[in-house]
Amino acid sequence: MPEAGSGARSTGAVPRQQESSRINYPRVSLRAVIAAAYGVDPDRVSGPQWLEDERYDISAKLPSGASPDQTPIMFQHLLADRFHMTAHEEAKPAKGFGLVVTKGGPKLTPAKVAGSVGFNATADSVTFTSTTMEQFARLLSRFVGNPVADETGIEGEFDITVNTPMSELQSGSVSAIQDLGLR
């Protein structure tokens, strides 16, 4: 996941370094772990400031047969076991956006290699590889500063290229996604 530049919001992403049977999260905030464990934006996690300030190195061996998709539930267990943390959901009003398909339909390219999530920014485009619409909506929410919900109903993974400089996305402008048949 991209790191936000000057003047932009932090992505709050949990930086993952994965080997075949190990997973490493260096210098991660507890707020980011909680957000990843419960599938929420880090800005929606309430708690004391030390949740963001304190950093931890998490290194774990994946159980035999486990996939990275099972990481959130493993994080929930880690938080309960190591931090004696319990969580509850609380509905709070928030403004946000819905990612929808335009009348012309989506113009998306199926992922060349499923499961190999990636990110690349060039001078005039930003590419996300093996990205689901839910993941894409979450990424957009970090750029626009408000939650973006996936309302496309599109399943699968895609290689998505947004023809705009990264600075445009970081400024909150997402008009370039209309070229993808999305708004």
Coordinates of N, CA and C in Angstrom, one line a residue:
M1 N 0.8 -1.2 0.0 CA 0.0 0.0 0.0 C 0.9 1.2 0.0
P2 N 0.5 2.3 -0.6 CA 1.3 3.4 -0.8 C 1.3 4.2 0.5
E3 N 2.4 4.9 0.8 CA 2.6 5.8 1.9 C 2.2 7.1 1.4
A4 N 1.4 7.8 2.2 CA 1.0 9.2 1.8 C 2.1 10.2 1.9
G5 N 2.1 11.1 1.0 CA 3.2 12.1 1.0 C 2.8 13.3 1.8
S6 N 3.6 14.3 1.7 CA 3.4 15.5 2.5 C 2.1 16.1 2.3
G7 N 1.4 16.4 3.4 CA 0.1 17.1 3.3 C -1.1 16.1 3.0
A8 N -0.8 14.8 2.8 CA -1.8 13.9 2.6 C -2.0 13.0 3.8
R9 N -3.1 12.3 3.9 CA -3.3 11.4 5.0 C -2.5 10.2 5.0
S10 N -2.1 9.7 6.1 CA -1.4 8.4 6.2 C -2.4 7.3 5.8
T11 N -1.8 6.3 5.2 CA -2.7 5.2 4.8 C -3.0 4.3 6.0
G12 N -2.2 4.3 7.0 CA -2.5 3.5 8.1 C -2.3 2.0 7.8
A13 N -1.8 1.7 6.7 CA -1.6 0.3 6.2 C -0.7 -0.5 7.1
V14 N -0.9 -1.8 7.3 CA 0.0 -2.6 8.0 C 1.0 -3.1 6.9
P15 N 2.3 -2.7 7.1 CA 3.3 -3.1 6.1 C 3.6 -4.6 6.2
R16 N 3.4 -5.3 5.2 CA 3.6 -6.8 5.3 C 4.8 -7.2 4.5
Q17 N 5.6 -8.1 5.1 CA 6.7 -8.7 4.4 C 6.4 -10.2 4.6
Q18 N 6.1 -10.9 3.5 CA 5.7 -12.3 3.7 C 6.6 -13.2 3.0
E19 N 7.0 -14.3 3.7 CA 7.7 -15.4 3.2 C 6.7 -16.5 3.0
S20 N 7.2 -17.7 2.6 CA 6.3 -18.8 2.4 C 5.5 -19.2 3.6
S21 N 6.1 -19.2 4.8 CA 5.4 -19.7 6.0 C 5.5 -18.7 7.1
R22 N 6.1 -17.5 6.9 CA 6.2 -16.5 7.9 C 5.6 -15.2 7.5
I23 N 5.2 -14.4 8.4 CA 4.7 -13.1 8.1 C 5.3 -12.1 9.1
N24 N 5.7 -11.0 8.6 CA 6.4 -10.0 9.4 C 5.8 -8.6 9.2
Y25 N 5.6 -7.9 10.3 CA 5.0 -6.6 10.3 C 6.0 -5.7 11.1
P26 N 7.0 -5.1 10.5 CA 7.9 -4.2 11.2 C 7.3 -2.9 11.6
R27 N 7.6 -2.4 12.8 CA 7.3 -1.1 13.3 C 5.9 -0.7 13.0
V28 N 4.9 -1.5 13.4 CA 3.5 -1.3 13.1 C 2.9 -0.7 14.4
S29 N 1.9 0.2 14.2 CA 1.2 0.7 15.3 C 0.1 -0.2 15.7
L30 N -0.3 -0.2 17.0 CA -1.4 -1.1 17.4 C -2.7 -0.7 16.8
R31 N -2.9 0.6 16.5 CA -4.0 1.1 15.8 C -4.2 0.4 14.4
A32 N -3.0 0.3 13.7 CA -3.1 -0.3 12.4 C -3.4 -1.8 12.5
V33 N -2.9 -2.5 13.5 CA -3.2 -3.9 13.7 C -4.7 -4.1 14.0
I34 N -5.2 -3.2 14.9 CA -6.6 -3.3 15.2 C -7.5 -3.1 14.0
A35 N -7.1 -2.1 13.2 CA -7.9 -1.8 12.0 C -7.8 -3.0 11.0
A36 N -6.6 -3.6 10.9 CA -6.5 -4.8 10.0 C -7.3 -6.0 10.5
A37 N -7.3 -6.1 11.8 CA -7.9 -7.3 12.5 C -9.4 -7.2 12.3
Y38 N -10.0 -6.0 12.3 CA -11.4 -5.8 12.2 C -11.9 -5.2 10.9
G39 N -11.0 -5.0 9.9 CA -11.4 -4.6 8.6 C -12.0 -3.2 8.6
V40 N -11.4 -2.3 9.4 CA -11.9 -0.9 9.4 C -10.8 0.0 9.0
D41 N -11.1 1.2 8.7 CA -10.1 2.2 8.4 C -9.4 2.6 9.8
P42 N -8.1 2.8 9.8 CA -7.5 3.2 11.1 C -8.1 4.4 11.8
D43 N -8.6 5.3 11.0 CA -9.2 6.5 11.5 C -10.5 6.3 12.3
R44 N -11.0 5.1 12.1 CA -12.3 4.7 12.8 C -12.0 4.0 14.1
V45 N -10.7 3.7 14.4 CA -10.3 3.1 15.6 C -10.2 4.1 16.7
S46 N -11.0 4.0 17.8 CA -10.9 5.0 18.9 C -10.0 4.4 20.0
G47 N -9.3 5.3 20.7 CA -8.5 4.9 21.8 C -7.5 5.9 22.1
P48 N -6.6 5.6 23.1 CA -5.6 6.6 23.5 C -4.5 6.8 22.4
Q49 N -3.8 7.9 22.5 CA -2.9 8.2 21.5 C -1.7 7.2 21.3
W50 N -1.4 6.5 22.4 CA -0.3 5.5 22.4 C -0.6 4.4 21.4
L51 N -1.9 4.2 21.0 CA -2.2 3.2 20.0 C -1.5 3.5 18.7
E52 N -1.3 4.8 18.4 CA -0.6 5.2 17.2 C 0.9 5.4 17.4
D53 N 1.2 5.9 18.6 CA 2.6 6.3 18.9 C 3.5 5.1 19.1
E54 N 3.1 4.1 19.9 CA 3.9 2.9 20.2 C 4.0 2.0 18.9
R55 N 5.2 1.5 18.6 CA 5.4 0.7 17.5 C 5.8 -0.7 17.9
Y56 N 5.4 -1.7 17.2 CA 5.7 -3.1 17.5 C 6.2 -3.8 16.3
D57 N 7.1 -4.8 16.5 CA 7.5 -5.7 15.4 C 6.8 -7.0 15.6
I58 N 6.0 -7.4 14.7 CA 5.2 -8.6 14.8 C 5.8 -9.6 13.7
S59 N 6.2 -10.7 14.2 CA 6.7 -11.8 13.4 C 6.0 -13.1 13.8
A60 N 5.4 -13.8 12.8 CA 4.7 -15.0 13.2 C 4.9 -16.0 12.1
K61 N 4.8 -17.2 12.6 CA 4.8 -18.4 11.6 C 3.4 -18.7 11.4
L62 N 3.0 -18.8 10.1 CA 1.7 -19.1 9.7 C 1.4 -20.6 10.0
P63 N 0.2 -21.0 10.5 CA -0.1 -22.4 10.7 C -0.1 -23.1 9.4
S64 N 0.2 -24.4 9.4 CA 0.2 -25.2 8.2 C -1.2 -25.0 7.5
G65 N -1.2 -24.7 6.2 CA -2.4 -24.6 5.4 C -3.1 -23.2 5.5
A66 N -2.6 -22.3 6.4 CA -3.2 -21.0 6.5 C -2.8 -20.1 5.3
S67 N -3.7 -19.2 5.0 CA -3.5 -18.3 3.9 C -3.5 -16.9 4.5
P68 N -2.9 -15.9 3.8 CA -2.8 -14.5 4.3 C -4.2 -13.9 4.5
D69 N -5.2 -14.5 3.8 CA -6.6 -14.0 4.0 C -7.1 -14.3 5.4
Q70 N -6.4 -15.2 6.1 CA -6.8 -15.5 7.5 C -6.1 -14.7 8.5
T71 N -5.3 -13.7 8.1 CA -4.5 -12.8 9.0 C -5.4 -12.0 9.9
P72 N -6.6 -11.5 9.4 CA -7.4 -10.7 10.3 C -7.8 -11.5 11.6
I73 N -8.3 -12.7 11.4 CA -8.7 -13.4 12.6 C -7.5 -13.8 13.5
M74 N -6.4 -14.0 12.9 CA -5.2 -14.3 13.7 C -4.8 -13.0 14.5
F75 N -4.9 -11.8 13.9 CA -4.7 -10.6 14.6 C -5.7 -10.4 15.8
Q76 N -6.9 -10.8 15.6 CA -7.9 -10.7 16.6 C -7.5 -11.6 17.8
H77 N -7.0 -12.8 17.5 CA -6.5 -13.7 18.6 C -5.3 -13.1 19.3
L78 N -4.4 -12.5 18.5 CA -3.1 -12.0 19.0 C -3.5 -10.8 20.0
L79 N -4.4 -9.9 19.6 CA -4.8 -8.8 20.4 C -5.4 -9.3 21.7
A80 N -6.2 -10.3 21.6 CA -6.9 -10.8 22.8 C -5.9 -11.5 23.8
D81 N -5.0 -12.3 23.2 CA -4.0 -13.1 24.0 C -2.9 -12.2 24.6
R82 N -2.3 -11.3 23.7 CA -1.1 -10.6 24.2 C -1.5 -9.2 24.8
F83 N -2.6 -8.6 24.4 CA -2.9 -7.3 24.9 C -4.2 -7.3 25.8
H84 N -4.8 -8.5 25.9 CA -6.0 -8.7 26.7 C -7.1 -7.7 26.2
M85 N -7.1 -7.5 24.9 CA -8.0 -6.5 24.3 C -9.4 -7.1 23.9
T86 N -10.4 -6.4 24.2 CA -11.7 -6.7 23.8 C -12.2 -5.6 22.9
A87 N -13.0 -5.8 22.0 CA -13.5 -4.7 21.1 C -15.0 -4.8 21.0
H88 N -15.6 -3.6 20.7 CA -17.0 -3.5 20.4 C -17.2 -2.6 19.3
E89 N -18.2 -2.8 18.5 CA -18.5 -1.9 17.4 C -19.5 -0.9 17.9
E90 N -19.3 0.3 17.4 CA -20.2 1.4 17.8 C -20.5 2.2 16.5
A91 N -21.8 2.4 16.2 CA -22.2 3.1 15.0 C -22.0 4.6 15.2
K92 N -21.3 5.2 14.3 CA -21.1 6.6 14.4 C -21.4 7.2 13.0
P93 N -22.1 8.2 12.9 CA -22.4 8.8 11.6 C -21.1 9.3 11.0
A94 N -21.0 9.1 9.7 CA -19.8 9.5 9.0 C -20.2 9.8 7.5
K95 N -19.6 10.8 6.9 CA -19.9 11.0 5.5 C -19.0 10.2 4.7
G96 N -19.4 9.7 3.6 CA -18.6 8.9 2.7 C -19.1 8.9 1.3
F97 N -18.5 8.0 0.5 CA -18.8 7.8 -0.9 C -19.1 6.4 -1.2
G98 N -19.8 6.1 -2.3 CA -20.0 4.8 -2.8 C -19.3 4.7 -4.2
L99 N -18.5 3.6 -4.3 CA -17.9 3.3 -5.6 C -18.9 2.5 -6.4
V100 N -19.3 3.1 -7.6 CA -20.3 2.5 -8.4 C -19.9 2.4 -9.8
V101 N -20.6 1.5 -10.6 CA -20.3 1.4 -12.0 C -21.1 2.4 -12.8
T102 N -20.4 3.1 -13.8 CA -21.1 4.0 -14.6 C -22.0 3.3 -15.7
K103 N -22.8 4.1 -16.4 CA -23.8 3.5 -17.3 C -23.1 2.7 -18.4
G104 N -21.9 3.1 -18.8 CA -21.1 2.4 -19.9 C -20.6 1.0 -19.4
G105 N -20.6 0.8 -18.1 CA -20.1 -0.5 -17.6 C -18.6 -0.4 -17.3
P106 N -18.1 -1.3 -16.5 CA -16.7 -1.3 -16.1 C -15.8 -1.6 -17.2
K107 N -14.6 -1.0 -17.2 CA -13.5 -1.3 -18.1 C -12.3 -1.7 -17.3
L108 N -12.4 -2.9 -16.8 CA -11.4 -3.5 -15.9 C -10.6 -4.6 -16.6
T109 N -9.4 -4.8 -16.2 CA -8.6 -5.9 -16.8 C -8.4 -6.9 -15.7
P110 N -8.8 -8.2 -15.9 CA -8.6 -9.2 -14.9 C -7.1 -9.3 -14.6
A111 N -6.9 -9.7 -13.3 CA -5.5 -9.8 -12.8 C -4.7 -10.9 -13.6
K112 N -3.5 -10.5 -14.0 CA -2.7 -11.5 -14.7 C -2.2 -12.6 -13.8
V113 N -1.9 -12.2 -12.5 CA -1.5 -13.2 -11.5 C -2.3 -13.0 -10.3
A114 N -3.3 -13.8 -10.1 CA -4.2 -13.7 -8.9 C -3.4 -13.8 -7.6
G115 N -3.7 -13.0 -6.6 CA -3.1 -13.1 -5.3 C -1.8 -12.4 -5.2
S116 N -1.3 -11.8 -6.2 CA 0.0 -11.0 -6.1 C -0.3 -9.5 -6.0
V117 N -0.9 -9.1 -4.9 CA -1.2 -7.7 -4.8 C 0.0 -6.8 -4.9
G118 N -0.1 -5.7 -5.6 CA 1.0 -4.8 -5.8 C 0.6 -3.4 -6.1
F119 N 1.6 -2.5 -6.1 CA 1.3 -1.1 -6.3 C 2.5 -0.5 -7.0
N120 N 2.3 0.3 -8.0 CA 3.4 1.0 -8.8 C 2.9 2.3 -9.2
A121 N 3.7 3.4 -9.0 CA 3.3 4.7 -9.4 C 4.4 5.2 -10.4
T122 N 4.0 5.7 -11.5 CA 4.9 6.4 -12.4 C 4.6 7.9 -12.5
A123 N 5.2 8.6 -13.3 CA 5.0 10.0 -13.4 C 3.6 10.4 -13.8
D124 N 2.9 9.5 -14.5 CA 1.5 9.9 -15.0 C 0.5 8.8 -14.8
S125 N 0.8 7.8 -13.9 CA -0.2 6.8 -13.7 C 0.1 6.0 -12.4
V126 N -1.0 5.4 -11.8 CA -0.8 4.6 -10.6 C -1.5 3.3 -10.9
T127 N -0.8 2.2 -10.7 CA -1.3 0.8 -11.0 C -1.4 0.0 -9.7
F128 N -2.5 -0.7 -9.6 CA -2.7 -1.6 -8.5 C -2.9 -3.0 -9.1
T129 N -2.2 -4.0 -8.7 CA -2.3 -5.3 -9.3 C -3.0 -6.3 -8.3
S130 N -3.7 -7.2 -8.9 CA -4.5 -8.2 -8.2 C -5.3 -7.6 -7.1
T131 N -6.1 -6.6 -7.4 CA -6.9 -5.8 -6.5 C -8.4 -6.1 -6.6
T132 N -9.0 -6.4 -5.5 CA -10.5 -6.5 -5.6 C -11.1 -5.1 -5.5
M133 N -12.4 -5.0 -5.9 CA -13.1 -3.8 -5.8 C -13.2 -3.3 -4.4
E134 N -13.3 -4.2 -3.4 CA -13.3 -3.8 -2.0 C -12.0 -3.1 -1.6
Q135 N -10.9 -3.8 -2.0 CA -9.6 -3.2 -1.7 C -9.4 -1.9 -2.4
F136 N -9.8 -1.8 -3.7 CA -9.7 -0.5 -4.4 C -10.5 0.6 -3.7
A137 N -11.7 0.3 -3.3 CA -12.5 1.3 -2.6 C -11.8 1.8 -1.3
R138 N -11.2 0.8 -0.6 CA -10.5 1.2 0.7 C -9.3 2.1 0.4
L139 N -8.6 1.8 -0.7 CA -7.5 2.6 -1.1 C -8.0 4.0 -1.5
L140 N -9.0 4.1 -2.2 CA -9.6 5.4 -2.6 C -10.0 6.2 -1.4
S141 N -10.5 5.5 -0.4 CA -11.0 6.2 0.9 C -9.8 6.9 1.5
R142 N -8.6 6.3 1.4 CA -7.4 7.0 2.0 C -7.0 8.2 1.3
F143 N -7.3 8.2 0.0 CA -6.9 9.4 -0.8 C -7.9 10.5 -0.7
V144 N -9.2 10.2 -0.6 CA -10.2 11.3 -0.5 C -10.5 11.7 0.9
G145 N -10.0 11.0 1.9 CA -10.2 11.4 3.3 C -11.5 11.1 3.9
N146 N -12.3 10.3 3.2 CA -13.6 9.8 3.7 C -13.8 8.4 3.3
P147 N -14.6 7.6 4.0 CA -14.9 6.2 3.6 C -15.4 6.1 2.2
V148 N -15.0 5.1 1.5 CA -15.5 4.8 0.2 C -16.0 3.3 0.3
A149 N -17.3 3.1 0.0 CA -17.8 1.7 0.1 C -17.9 1.2 -1.3
D150 N -17.5 -0.1 -1.5 CA -17.7 -0.8 -2.8 C -19.1 -1.1 -3.0
E151 N -19.7 -0.5 -3.9 CA -21.1 -0.8 -4.3 C -21.2 -1.2 -5.8
T152 N -20.1 -1.7 -6.3 CA -20.1 -2.2 -7.7 C -20.7 -3.5 -7.9
G153 N -20.6 -4.4 -6.9 CA -21.1 -5.8 -7.1 C -20.1 -6.6 -8.0
I154 N -19.0 -6.1 -8.3 CA -18.0 -6.8 -9.2 C -17.1 -7.7 -8.3
E155 N -17.0 -8.9 -8.7 CA -16.2 -9.9 -8.0 C -14.9 -10.1 -8.8
G156 N -13.9 -10.6 -8.1 CA -12.6 -11.0 -8.7 C -11.5 -10.0 -8.5
E157 N -10.4 -10.3 -9.0 CA -9.2 -9.4 -8.8 C -8.8 -8.8 -10.2
F158 N -8.4 -7.6 -10.1 CA -8.1 -6.8 -11.4 C -6.8 -6.1 -11.3
D159 N -6.1 -5.9 -12.4 CA -5.0 -5.0 -12.5 C -5.6 -3.7 -13.0
I160 N -5.5 -2.7 -12.1 CA -6.2 -1.4 -12.3 C -5.1 -0.3 -12.5
T161 N -5.2 0.4 -13.6 CA -4.3 1.5 -13.8 C -5.1 2.8 -13.9
V162 N -4.8 3.7 -13.0 CA -5.5 5.0 -13.0 C -4.5 6.0 -13.7
N163 N -5.0 6.5 -14.8 CA -4.1 7.4 -15.6 C -4.1 8.8 -15.0
T164 N -3.4 9.0 -13.9 CA -3.3 10.3 -13.3 C -2.0 10.2 -12.4
P165 N -1.3 11.3 -12.2 CA -0.2 11.2 -11.3 C -0.6 10.9 -9.8
M166 N 0.3 10.3 -9.1 CA 0.0 10.0 -7.7 C -0.4 11.3 -6.9
S167 N 0.3 12.4 -7.2 CA 0.0 13.6 -6.5 C -1.5 14.0 -6.7
E168 N -2.1 13.7 -7.8 CA -3.5 14.0 -8.0 C -4.4 13.1 -7.1
L169 N -4.0 11.8 -7.0 CA -4.8 11.0 -6.1 C -4.6 11.4 -4.6
Q170 N -3.4 11.8 -4.3 CA -3.1 12.2 -2.9 C -3.8 13.5 -2.6
S171 N -4.1 14.3 -3.6 CA -4.9 15.5 -3.3 C -6.4 15.3 -3.1
G172 N -6.8 14.0 -3.4 CA -8.2 13.7 -3.2 C -9.0 13.7 -4.5
S173 N -8.4 14.0 -5.6 CA -9.0 14.0 -6.9 C -9.1 12.6 -7.4
V174 N -10.3 12.0 -7.6 CA -10.4 10.7 -8.1 C -11.2 10.6 -9.4
S175 N -11.3 11.8 -10.1 CA -12.1 11.8 -11.4 C -11.5 10.9 -12.4
A176 N -10.2 10.6 -12.3 CA -9.6 9.7 -13.3 C -10.2 8.3 -13.3
I177 N -10.9 7.9 -12.2 CA -11.4 6.5 -12.2 C -12.6 6.4 -13.2
Q178 N -13.1 7.5 -13.6 CA -14.3 7.4 -14.6 C -13.8 6.7 -15.9
D179 N -12.5 6.8 -16.2 CA -12.0 6.1 -17.4 C -12.1 4.6 -17.2
L180 N -12.3 4.1 -16.0 CA -12.4 2.7 -15.7 C -13.9 2.3 -15.7
G181 N -14.8 3.2 -16.0 CA -16.2 2.9 -15.9 C -16.7 2.9 -14.5
L182 N -16.0 3.6 -13.6 CA -16.4 3.7 -12.2 C -16.5 5.2 -11.8
R183 N -17.3 5.4 -10.8 CA -17.4 6.7 -10.2 C -17.7 6.6 -8.7

